[in-house]
Every structure is written in C-alpha cells, then in structure tokens.
C-alpha cells in the first residue's frame, strides 16, 4: 500500500508563511511519488497550499474541519463544497483537539465523516484513547466506539482511495511522548481487525496512519511497522525540511 504522510498545521501560519512552506515542500517532495503527501493548513491558507501543489501527482491539501451541511445559518462553520472550492481534496475529522477542546461528540464526528464522504471529500478520520482510558484497559472499547460511530451509517461508500484512519493516542499528541513501537504495533493491529469487522474486505485497503510526536528521527522505525501505512505529523510538520525528512524516512 502506498504510504500517506500528512501534515496538520493546526492554528499556525499566515497565508504567506503557508505559501512559502508549501512551495518548499513541492520542491523537496514532488518527485517522491511513492509517498502521498497531504497538508492540512488553516482554512485561510488552503488556496495557497492547493496552488503550490497544483500539477503534482502526489501532493494535496485538506481542511482541518468541516460542518455537516450544504450551507445555512451556521456561523463560523465551513461546508464540504466551500472546502473543495478553496482547493481541499481531503478533510480531517475526529481530531482529539476537536473532540476534547471543542467537545465534539461521537455522533457529531460521525455526521461530519459521513456527510463529507457523500459530498466527495476524502476523509482522514482521527481516533485515539486518552491515558486514563489506556490505563483503565479501555483501548479496544474506545477505538471500536470511535470507528463504529463514524462508519456505522454508510460503510459501502468508503474505500482505500477516499478514506484513511489516523491512530493518535491522545497522550502522545504534542507531548514529545511517542508511543513505543510495541504499543503502536498492537494498536494498529487492533484498528485493522476492527476495520475488517466493520467494512469486511475493504478494511484491508484502508490506510492506518500513526500520529503523536512523530519526528524525523523516529519516523522510519514507526513507518516500518506492520499495519502502519503512514504518519500524521503536527509540530514537526511546520518546517518544510523537517517534514520532508519524515516523508522520505
Ligand atoms: P504532534 O501532533 O505531531 O505535534 O504530536 C499530531 C497531531 O495532532 O496530529
């Protein structure tokens, strides 16, 4: 399976900063065609990133958030067609910062995922357990619940091209505390078996990315693990050189 390496820029970068970083990434990575490169900038910088990647075969932009409606009185929100109009091919759903800080429920994440797929966006669904849940032996329950609530409604429209999962243990995001290789191996095997259970054979084609304090020096060991089909990178993706080293690891 082709590896996907994704950059989540979160609430960082002006349009000009985003344009410069994206142009540098294009120079460094547009020939690494064996890797699919996704960049999720803030909404304001989507057109800059999409333009920088235009004409490449392996690089695309995505939105960090979406609202599950075509249009309407939803102040501050953005629709799938607006994201596509701004140059996004992908969208993130279920990121733990949105589940925790913005209080997004399992049901809401599911609606965003379903609606976005129905509107032709590709979805990178983030799942992951907190430290309390892991320590309480809840890993399987949490991952199963997050996957089933997001996929329950329309599994048949999902395939290896329009959908991917990012497994991100909450305690490893932005903390510098990366999960150990055996922990990642175990969690990804679990996600794979859940995907097979929910989606039958299609579950084999869905890429499972690891995220949480990925850096240039740990990327290749993580990416070499079974069932790790790519990486989702936050902090270390803000600098083009650092992210490029992760992509080519
Ligand atoms: P991090 O963030 O790489 O800074 O830990 C990952 C993410 O939030 O997707």
PDB file of C-alpha atoms and ligand atoms in Angstrom:
ATOM      1  CA  UNK A   1       0.000   0.000   0.000  1.00  0.00           C
ATOM      2  CA  UNK A   2       1.234   3.493  -0.863  1.00  0.00           C
ATOM      3  CA  UNK A   3       2.256   5.367   2.313  1.00  0.00           C
ATOM      4  CA  UNK A   4       0.470   8.603   3.196  1.00  0.00           C
ATOM      5  CA  UNK A   5       2.317  11.248   5.184  1.00  0.00           C
ATOM      6  CA  UNK A   6       0.143  14.115   6.372  1.00  0.00           C
ATOM      7  CA  UNK A   7       0.958  17.487   7.935  1.00  0.00           C
ATOM      8  CA  UNK A   8      -1.502  19.042  10.385  1.00  0.00           C
ATOM      9  CA  UNK A   9      -0.536  22.698  10.686  1.00  0.00           C
ATOM     10  CA  UNK A  10      -3.259  23.366  13.266  1.00  0.00           C
ATOM     11  CA  UNK A  11      -3.664  27.093  14.053  1.00  0.00           C
ATOM     12  CA  UNK A  12      -0.291  28.121  12.655  1.00  0.00           C
ATOM     13  CA  UNK A  13       0.859  30.114   9.619  1.00  0.00           C
ATOM     14  CA  UNK A  14      -0.353  33.177   7.783  1.00  0.00           C
ATOM     15  CA  UNK A  15      -1.116  32.801   4.079  1.00  0.00           C
ATOM     16  CA  UNK A  16       2.358  33.987   3.118  1.00  0.00           C
ATOM     17  CA  UNK A  17       4.060  31.617   5.573  1.00  0.00           C
ATOM     18  CA  UNK A  18       1.916  28.774   4.285  1.00  0.00           C
ATOM     19  CA  UNK A  19       2.681  29.609   0.657  1.00  0.00           C
ATOM     20  CA  UNK A  20       6.441  29.628   1.285  1.00  0.00           C
ATOM     21  CA  UNK A  21       6.394  26.361   3.214  1.00  0.00           C
ATOM     22  CA  UNK A  22       4.179  24.687   0.614  1.00  0.00           C
ATOM     23  CA  UNK A  23       6.432  25.831  -2.262  1.00  0.00           C
ATOM     24  CA  UNK A  24       9.456  24.461  -0.433  1.00  0.00           C
ATOM     25  CA  UNK A  25       7.638  21.165   0.157  1.00  0.00           C
ATOM     26  CA  UNK A  26       6.800  20.970  -3.513  1.00  0.00           C
ATOM     27  CA  UNK A  27      10.493  21.402  -4.392  1.00  0.00           C
ATOM     28  CA  UNK A  28      11.540  18.779  -1.866  1.00  0.00           C
ATOM     29  CA  UNK A  29       8.789  16.189  -2.328  1.00  0.00           C
ATOM     30  CA  UNK A  30       7.008  16.331  -5.677  1.00  0.00           C
ATOM     31  CA  UNK A  31       9.363  13.693  -7.075  1.00  0.00           C
ATOM     32  CA  UNK A  32       8.887  11.334  -4.087  1.00  0.00           C
ATOM     33  CA  UNK A  33       5.964   9.793  -5.932  1.00  0.00           C
ATOM     34  CA  UNK A  34       5.938   6.632  -3.844  1.00  0.00           C
ATOM     35  CA  UNK A  35       4.622   8.746  -0.939  1.00  0.00           C
ATOM     36  CA  UNK A  36       1.289  10.558  -0.894  1.00  0.00           C
ATOM     37  CA  UNK A  37       1.756  13.925   0.856  1.00  0.00           C
ATOM     38  CA  UNK A  38      -1.202  15.726   2.433  1.00  0.00           C
ATOM     39  CA  UNK A  39      -1.081  19.153   4.065  1.00  0.00           C
ATOM     40  CA  UNK A  40      -3.871  20.454   6.292  1.00  0.00           C
ATOM     41  CA  UNK A  41      -3.341  24.225   6.653  1.00  0.00           C
ATOM     42  CA  UNK A  42      -5.734  26.667   8.346  1.00  0.00           C
ATOM     43  CA  UNK A  43      -8.736  27.447   6.096  1.00  0.00           C
ATOM     44  CA  UNK A  44      -7.369  30.864   5.108  1.00  0.00           C
ATOM     45  CA  UNK A  45      -4.274  29.295   3.544  1.00  0.00           C
ATOM     46  CA  UNK A  46      -5.978  26.450   1.649  1.00  0.00           C
ATOM     47  CA  UNK A  47      -5.846  28.195  -1.748  1.00  0.00           C
ATOM     48  CA  UNK A  48      -2.127  28.961  -1.340  1.00  0.00           C
ATOM     49  CA  UNK A  49      -1.269  25.358  -0.483  1.00  0.00           C
ATOM     50  CA  UNK A  50      -3.523  23.908  -3.187  1.00  0.00           C
ATOM     51  CA  UNK A  51      -1.952  26.226  -5.780  1.00  0.00           C
ATOM     52  CA  UNK A  52       1.566  25.310  -4.674  1.00  0.00           C
ATOM     53  CA  UNK A  53       0.729  21.622  -5.150  1.00  0.00           C
ATOM     54  CA  UNK A  54      -1.140  22.016  -8.454  1.00  0.00           C
ATOM     55  CA  UNK A  55       0.330  19.832 -11.177  1.00  0.00           C
ATOM     56  CA  UNK A  56       1.999  17.396  -8.778  1.00  0.00           C
ATOM     57  CA  UNK A  57       0.815  13.803  -8.760  1.00  0.00           C
ATOM     58  CA  UNK A  58       1.429  13.036  -5.093  1.00  0.00           C
ATOM     59  CA  UNK A  59       0.590  16.186  -3.104  1.00  0.00           C
ATOM     60  CA  UNK A  60      -2.797  17.517  -1.976  1.00  0.00           C
ATOM     61  CA  UNK A  61      -4.333  19.926   0.513  1.00  0.00           C
ATOM     62  CA  UNK A  62      -7.064  19.308   3.062  1.00  0.00           C
ATOM     63  CA  UNK A  63      -9.267  21.165   5.533  1.00  0.00           C
ATOM     64  CA  UNK A  64      -8.850  20.712   9.286  1.00  0.00           C
ATOM     65  CA  UNK A  65     -12.563  20.823   9.997  1.00  0.00           C
ATOM     66  CA  UNK A  66     -15.973  20.790   8.317  1.00  0.00           C
ATOM     67  CA  UNK A  67     -19.646  21.200   9.204  1.00  0.00           C
ATOM     68  CA  UNK A  68     -22.092  18.515   8.056  1.00  0.00           C
ATOM     69  CA  UNK A  69     -24.459  20.660   5.987  1.00  0.00           C
ATOM     70  CA  UNK A  70     -24.559  22.025   2.462  1.00  0.00           C
ATOM     71  CA  UNK A  71     -24.990  25.644   3.599  1.00  0.00           C
ATOM     72  CA  UNK A  72     -27.060  27.532   6.137  1.00  0.00           C
ATOM     73  CA  UNK A  73     -27.132  29.562   9.326  1.00  0.00           C
ATOM     74  CA  UNK A  74     -24.080  28.008  10.995  1.00  0.00           C
ATOM     75  CA  UNK A  75     -21.947  30.987  11.968  1.00  0.00           C
ATOM     76  CA  UNK A  76     -18.233  30.291  11.844  1.00  0.00           C
ATOM     77  CA  UNK A  77     -18.557  26.922  10.117  1.00  0.00           C
ATOM     78  CA  UNK A  78     -17.478  25.702   6.682  1.00  0.00           C
ATOM     79  CA  UNK A  79     -19.105  23.248   4.286  1.00  0.00           C
ATOM     80  CA  UNK A  80     -17.534  20.484   2.189  1.00  0.00           C
ATOM     81  CA  UNK A  81     -18.226  22.361  -1.047  1.00  0.00           C
ATOM     82  CA  UNK A  82     -16.560  25.506   0.358  1.00  0.00           C
ATOM     83  CA  UNK A  83     -13.520  23.426   1.265  1.00  0.00           C
ATOM     84  CA  UNK A  84     -13.416  21.954  -2.227  1.00  0.00           C
ATOM     85  CA  UNK A  85     -13.806  25.418  -3.730  1.00  0.00           C
ATOM     86  CA  UNK A  86     -10.796  26.575  -1.681  1.00  0.00           C
ATOM     87  CA  UNK A  87      -8.691  23.709  -3.044  1.00  0.00           C
ATOM     88  CA  UNK A  88      -9.137  20.948  -0.468  1.00  0.00           C
ATOM     89  CA  UNK A  89      -9.372  17.335  -1.565  1.00  0.00           C
ATOM     90  CA  UNK A  90      -9.272  15.934   1.979  1.00  0.00           C
ATOM     91  CA  UNK A  91     -10.698  16.823   5.382  1.00  0.00           C
ATOM     92  CA  UNK A  92      -9.749  15.799   8.919  1.00  0.00           C
ATOM     93  CA  UNK A  93     -12.498  14.572  11.215  1.00  0.00           C
ATOM     94  CA  UNK A  94     -12.339  13.441  14.823  1.00  0.00           C
ATOM     95  CA  UNK A  95      -9.052  15.069  15.781  1.00  0.00           C
ATOM     96  CA  UNK A  96      -8.648  14.763  19.552  1.00  0.00           C
ATOM     97  CA  UNK A  97      -8.224  18.525  19.921  1.00  0.00           C
ATOM     98  CA  UNK A  98     -11.699  18.959  18.460  1.00  0.00           C
ATOM     99  CA  UNK A  99     -13.174  16.077  20.462  1.00  0.00           C
ATOM    100  CA  UNK A 100     -11.667  17.425  23.699  1.00  0.00           C
ATOM    101  CA  UNK A 101     -11.368  21.217  23.411  1.00  0.00           C
ATOM    102  CA  UNK A 102     -14.470  21.796  21.252  1.00  0.00           C
ATOM    103  CA  UNK A 103     -16.437  18.984  22.853  1.00  0.00           C
ATOM    104  CA  UNK A 104     -17.278  17.163  19.615  1.00  0.00           C
ATOM    105  CA  UNK A 105     -19.307  14.032  20.311  1.00  0.00           C
ATOM    106  CA  UNK A 106     -19.010  10.620  18.684  1.00  0.00           C
ATOM    107  CA  UNK A 107     -22.262  11.298  16.868  1.00  0.00           C
ATOM    108  CA  UNK A 108     -21.128  14.681  15.530  1.00  0.00           C
ATOM    109  CA  UNK A 109     -17.819  13.273  14.284  1.00  0.00           C
ATOM    110  CA  UNK A 110     -19.812  10.522  12.577  1.00  0.00           C
ATOM    111  CA  UNK A 111     -22.100  13.021  10.859  1.00  0.00           C
ATOM    112  CA  UNK A 112     -19.132  15.068   9.630  1.00  0.00           C
ATOM    113  CA  UNK A 113     -17.417  11.956   8.303  1.00  0.00           C
ATOM    114  CA  UNK A 114     -20.492  10.630   6.534  1.00  0.00           C
ATOM    115  CA  UNK A 115     -21.557  13.957   5.088  1.00  0.00           C
ATOM    116  CA  UNK A 116     -18.074  14.844   3.824  1.00  0.00           C
ATOM    117  CA  UNK A 117     -17.698  11.496   2.057  1.00  0.00           C
ATOM    118  CA  UNK A 118     -21.115  11.954   0.500  1.00  0.00           C
ATOM    119  CA  UNK A 119     -20.003  15.364  -0.786  1.00  0.00           C
ATOM    120  CA  UNK A 120     -16.944  13.904  -2.478  1.00  0.00           C
ATOM    121  CA  UNK A 121     -14.274  14.882   0.034  1.00  0.00           C
ATOM    122  CA  UNK A 122     -11.714  12.309   1.126  1.00  0.00           C
ATOM    123  CA  UNK A 123     -11.697  11.859   4.885  1.00  0.00           C
ATOM    124  CA  UNK A 124      -8.851  11.266   7.318  1.00  0.00           C
ATOM    125  CA  UNK A 125     -10.640  10.157  10.485  1.00  0.00           C
ATOM    126  CA  UNK A 126      -8.605  10.528  13.690  1.00  0.00           C
ATOM    127  CA  UNK A 127      -9.150   8.162  16.584  1.00  0.00           C
ATOM    128  CA  UNK A 128      -7.256   7.521  19.801  1.00  0.00           C
ATOM    129  CA  UNK A 129      -7.507   6.882  23.507  1.00  0.00           C
ATOM    130  CA  UNK A 130      -6.617   9.090  26.469  1.00  0.00           C
ATOM    131  CA  UNK A 131      -4.086   7.947  29.065  1.00  0.00           C
ATOM    132  CA  UNK A 132      -6.845   7.271  31.599  1.00  0.00           C
ATOM    133  CA  UNK A 133      -8.656   5.089  29.064  1.00  0.00           C
ATOM    134  CA  UNK A 134      -5.470   3.201  28.167  1.00  0.00           C
ATOM    135  CA  UNK A 135      -4.525   2.679  31.825  1.00  0.00           C
ATOM    136  CA  UNK A 136      -8.080   1.527  32.506  1.00  0.00           C
ATOM    137  CA  UNK A 137      -7.832  -1.216  29.861  1.00  0.00           C
ATOM    138  CA  UNK A 138     -10.275   0.618  27.572  1.00  0.00           C
ATOM    139  CA  UNK A 139      -8.179   0.769  24.388  1.00  0.00           C
ATOM    140  CA  UNK A 140     -10.288  -1.649  22.366  1.00  0.00           C
ATOM    141  CA  UNK A 141     -13.620  -0.255  23.566  1.00  0.00           C
ATOM    142  CA  UNK A 142     -12.617   3.349  22.750  1.00  0.00           C
ATOM    143  CA  UNK A 143     -11.224   2.613  19.294  1.00  0.00           C
ATOM    144  CA  UNK A 144     -14.166   0.387  18.422  1.00  0.00           C
ATOM    145  CA  UNK A 145     -16.666   3.017  19.537  1.00  0.00           C
ATOM    146  CA  UNK A 146     -14.908   5.806  17.620  1.00  0.00           C
ATOM    147  CA  UNK A 147     -14.709   3.722  14.432  1.00  0.00           C
ATOM    148  CA  UNK A 148     -18.219   2.291  14.586  1.00  0.00           C
ATOM    149  CA  UNK A 149     -19.852   5.630  15.329  1.00  0.00           C
ATOM    150  CA  UNK A 150     -18.053   7.253  12.394  1.00  0.00           C
ATOM    151  CA  UNK A 151     -18.552   4.441   9.894  1.00  0.00           C
ATOM    152  CA  UNK A 152     -21.804   2.903  11.017  1.00  0.00           C
ATOM    153  CA  UNK A 153     -24.018   4.723   8.572  1.00  0.00           C
ATOM    154  CA  UNK A 154     -22.520   4.270   5.164  1.00  0.00           C
ATOM    155  CA  UNK A 155     -19.627   1.871   5.104  1.00  0.00           C
ATOM    156  CA  UNK A 156     -20.218   0.975   1.459  1.00  0.00           C
ATOM    157  CA  UNK A 157     -19.117   4.365   0.121  1.00  0.00           C
ATOM    158  CA  UNK A 158     -15.746   4.047   1.842  1.00  0.00           C
ATOM    159  CA  UNK A 159     -12.705   2.703   0.033  1.00  0.00           C
ATOM    160  CA  UNK A 160      -8.927   2.847   0.127  1.00  0.00           C
ATOM    161  CA  UNK A 161      -8.880   5.988  -2.022  1.00  0.00           C
ATOM    162  CA  UNK A 162     -11.337   8.231  -0.230  1.00  0.00           C
ATOM    163  CA  UNK A 163     -10.798   7.244   3.366  1.00  0.00           C
ATOM    164  CA  UNK A 164      -7.949   6.740   5.838  1.00  0.00           C
ATOM    165  CA  UNK A 165      -7.590   6.462   9.606  1.00  0.00           C
ATOM    166  CA  UNK A 166      -5.086   8.224  11.844  1.00  0.00           C
ATOM    167  CA  UNK A 167      -4.488   6.424  15.127  1.00  0.00           C
ATOM    168  CA  UNK A 168      -3.276   9.087  17.541  1.00  0.00           C
ATOM    169  CA  UNK A 169      -3.013   8.240  21.231  1.00  0.00           C
ATOM    170  CA  UNK A 170      -4.134  11.471  22.894  1.00  0.00           C
ATOM    171  CA  UNK A 171      -1.318  11.315  25.439  1.00  0.00           C
ATOM    172  CA  UNK A 172       1.274  11.337  22.634  1.00  0.00           C
ATOM    173  CA  UNK A 173      -0.015  14.416  20.784  1.00  0.00           C
ATOM    174  CA  UNK A 174       2.187  17.470  21.174  1.00  0.00           C
ATOM    175  CA  UNK A 175       3.754  15.994  24.308  1.00  0.00           C
ATOM    176  CA  UNK A 176       7.018  14.679  22.895  1.00  0.00           C
ATOM    177  CA  UNK A 177       5.924  11.354  24.390  1.00  0.00           C
ATOM    178  CA  UNK A 178       5.786   8.986  21.461  1.00  0.00           C
ATOM    179  CA  UNK A 179       4.107   5.598  21.912  1.00  0.00           C
ATOM    180  CA  UNK A 180       6.554   2.679  21.967  1.00  0.00           C
ATOM    181  CA  UNK A 181       6.878   0.535  18.855  1.00  0.00           C
ATOM    182  CA  UNK A 182       5.093  -2.439  20.511  1.00  0.00           C
ATOM    183  CA  UNK A 183       2.251  -0.121  21.602  1.00  0.00           C
ATOM    184  CA  UNK A 184       1.877   1.213  18.056  1.00  0.00           C
ATOM    185  CA  UNK A 185       2.040  -2.296  16.583  1.00  0.00           C
ATOM    186  CA  UNK A 186      -0.661  -3.528  18.956  1.00  0.00           C
ATOM    187  CA  UNK A 187      -2.993  -0.586  18.391  1.00  0.00           C
ATOM    188  CA  UNK A 188      -2.658  -0.697  14.603  1.00  0.00           C
ATOM    189  CA  UNK A 189      -3.353  -4.451  14.554  1.00  0.00           C
ATOM    190  CA  UNK A 190      -6.444  -3.751  16.615  1.00  0.00           C
ATOM    191  CA  UNK A 191      -7.590  -0.977  14.257  1.00  0.00           C
ATOM    192  CA  UNK A 192      -7.036  -3.282  11.275  1.00  0.00           C
ATOM    193  CA  UNK A 193      -9.137  -6.026  12.807  1.00  0.00           C
ATOM    194  CA  UNK A 194     -11.906  -3.564  13.672  1.00  0.00           C
ATOM    195  CA  UNK A 195     -11.853  -2.218  10.094  1.00  0.00           C
ATOM    196  CA  UNK A 196     -12.129  -5.756   8.716  1.00  0.00           C
ATOM    197  CA  UNK A 197     -15.009  -6.408  11.051  1.00  0.00           C
ATOM    198  CA  UNK A 198     -16.873  -3.215  10.071  1.00  0.00           C
ATOM    199  CA  UNK A 199     -16.009  -2.999   6.364  1.00  0.00           C
ATOM    200  CA  UNK A 200     -15.252  -6.645   5.512  1.00  0.00           C
ATOM    201  CA  UNK A 201     -12.529  -6.977   2.844  1.00  0.00           C
ATOM    202  CA  UNK A 202     -12.497  -3.213   2.149  1.00  0.00           C
ATOM    203  CA  UNK A 203     -10.984  -2.863   5.620  1.00  0.00           C
ATOM    204  CA  UNK A 204      -7.741  -4.274   4.253  1.00  0.00           C
ATOM    205  CA  UNK A 205      -7.341  -1.351   1.812  1.00  0.00           C
ATOM    206  CA  UNK A 206      -7.805   1.460   4.332  1.00  0.00           C
ATOM    207  CA  UNK A 207      -4.547   3.189   5.262  1.00  0.00           C
ATOM    208  CA  UNK A 208      -3.892   3.467   9.012  1.00  0.00           C
ATOM    209  CA  UNK A 209      -1.589   6.379   9.857  1.00  0.00           C
ATOM    210  CA  UNK A 210       0.141   6.824  13.213  1.00  0.00           C
ATOM    211  CA  UNK A 211       0.218  10.271  14.821  1.00  0.00           C
ATOM    212  CA  UNK A 212       1.625  11.664  18.047  1.00  0.00           C
ATOM    213  CA  UNK A 213       5.046  13.309  18.420  1.00  0.00           C
ATOM    214  CA  UNK A 214       6.411  11.929  15.141  1.00  0.00           C
ATOM    215  CA  UNK A 215       9.834  13.443  14.398  1.00  0.00           C
ATOM    216  CA  UNK A 216      12.455  12.926  11.673  1.00  0.00           C
ATOM    217  CA  UNK A 217      14.409  10.579  13.958  1.00  0.00           C
ATOM    218  CA  UNK A 218      11.550   8.218  14.871  1.00  0.00           C
ATOM    219  CA  UNK A 219       9.591   8.272  11.591  1.00  0.00           C
ATOM    220  CA  UNK A 220      11.270   5.413   9.725  1.00  0.00           C
ATOM    221  CA  UNK A 221      11.061   2.918  12.624  1.00  0.00           C
ATOM    222  CA  UNK A 222       7.363   3.675  13.081  1.00  0.00           C
ATOM    223  CA  UNK A 223       6.569   3.562   9.380  1.00  0.00           C
ATOM    224  CA  UNK A 224       8.273   0.167   9.039  1.00  0.00           C
ATOM    225  CA  UNK A 225       5.798  -1.496  11.426  1.00  0.00           C
ATOM    226  CA  UNK A 226       3.057  -3.823  10.197  1.00  0.00           C
ATOM    227  CA  UNK A 227      -0.217  -2.021   9.528  1.00  0.00           C
ATOM    228  CA  UNK A 228       1.405   1.414   9.716  1.00  0.00           C
ATOM    229  CA  UNK A 229       0.562   2.904   6.336  1.00  0.00           C
ATOM    230  CA  UNK A 230       1.722   6.431   7.018  1.00  0.00           C
ATOM    231  CA  UNK A 231       2.034   9.225   9.547  1.00  0.00           C
ATOM    232  CA  UNK A 232       0.115  12.297  10.713  1.00  0.00           C
ATOM    233  CA  UNK A 233       2.509  14.964  11.925  1.00  0.00           C
ATOM    234  CA  UNK A 234       1.775  18.131  13.869  1.00  0.00           C
ATOM    235  CA  UNK A 235       4.660  20.125  15.373  1.00  0.00           C
ATOM    236  CA  UNK A 236       7.400  18.610  13.205  1.00  0.00           C
ATOM    237  CA  UNK A 237       5.454  19.398  10.023  1.00  0.00           C
ATOM    238  CA  UNK A 238       5.641  23.177  10.401  1.00  0.00           C
ATOM    239  CA  UNK A 239       9.159  23.386   8.974  1.00  0.00           C
ATOM    240  CA  UNK A 240       9.470  22.160   5.381  1.00  0.00           C
ATOM    241  CA  UNK A 241      12.857  20.474   5.868  1.00  0.00           C
ATOM    242  CA  UNK A 242      11.786  18.602   8.964  1.00  0.00           C
ATOM    243  CA  UNK A 243       8.527  17.406   7.380  1.00  0.00           C
ATOM    244  CA  UNK A 244      10.341  16.409   4.168  1.00  0.00           C
ATOM    245  CA  UNK A 245      12.737  14.255   6.191  1.00  0.00           C
ATOM    246  CA  UNK A 246       9.755  12.500   7.765  1.00  0.00           C
ATOM    247  CA  UNK A 247       8.067  11.951   4.394  1.00  0.00           C
ATOM    248  CA  UNK A 248      11.184  10.379   2.897  1.00  0.00           C
ATOM    249  CA  UNK A 249      12.112   8.388   6.024  1.00  0.00           C
TER     250      UNK A 249
HETATM  251  P1  LIG B   1       2.139  16.265  17.088  1.00  0.00           P
HETATM  252  O1  LIG B   1       0.612  16.371  16.620  1.00  0.00           O
HETATM  253  O2  LIG B   1       2.910  15.633  15.957  1.00  0.00           O
HETATM  254  O3  LIG B   1       2.570  17.678  17.379  1.00  0.00           O
HETATM  255  O4  LIG B   1       2.161  15.388  18.318  1.00  0.00           O
HETATM  256  C1  LIG B   1      -0.006  15.331  15.908  1.00  0.00           C
HETATM  257  C2  LIG B   1      -1.435  15.685  15.601  1.00  0.00           C
HETATM  258  O5  LIG B   1      -2.078  16.391  16.389  1.00  0.00           O
HETATM  259  O6  LIG B   1      -1.990  15.269  14.569  1.00  0.00           O
END
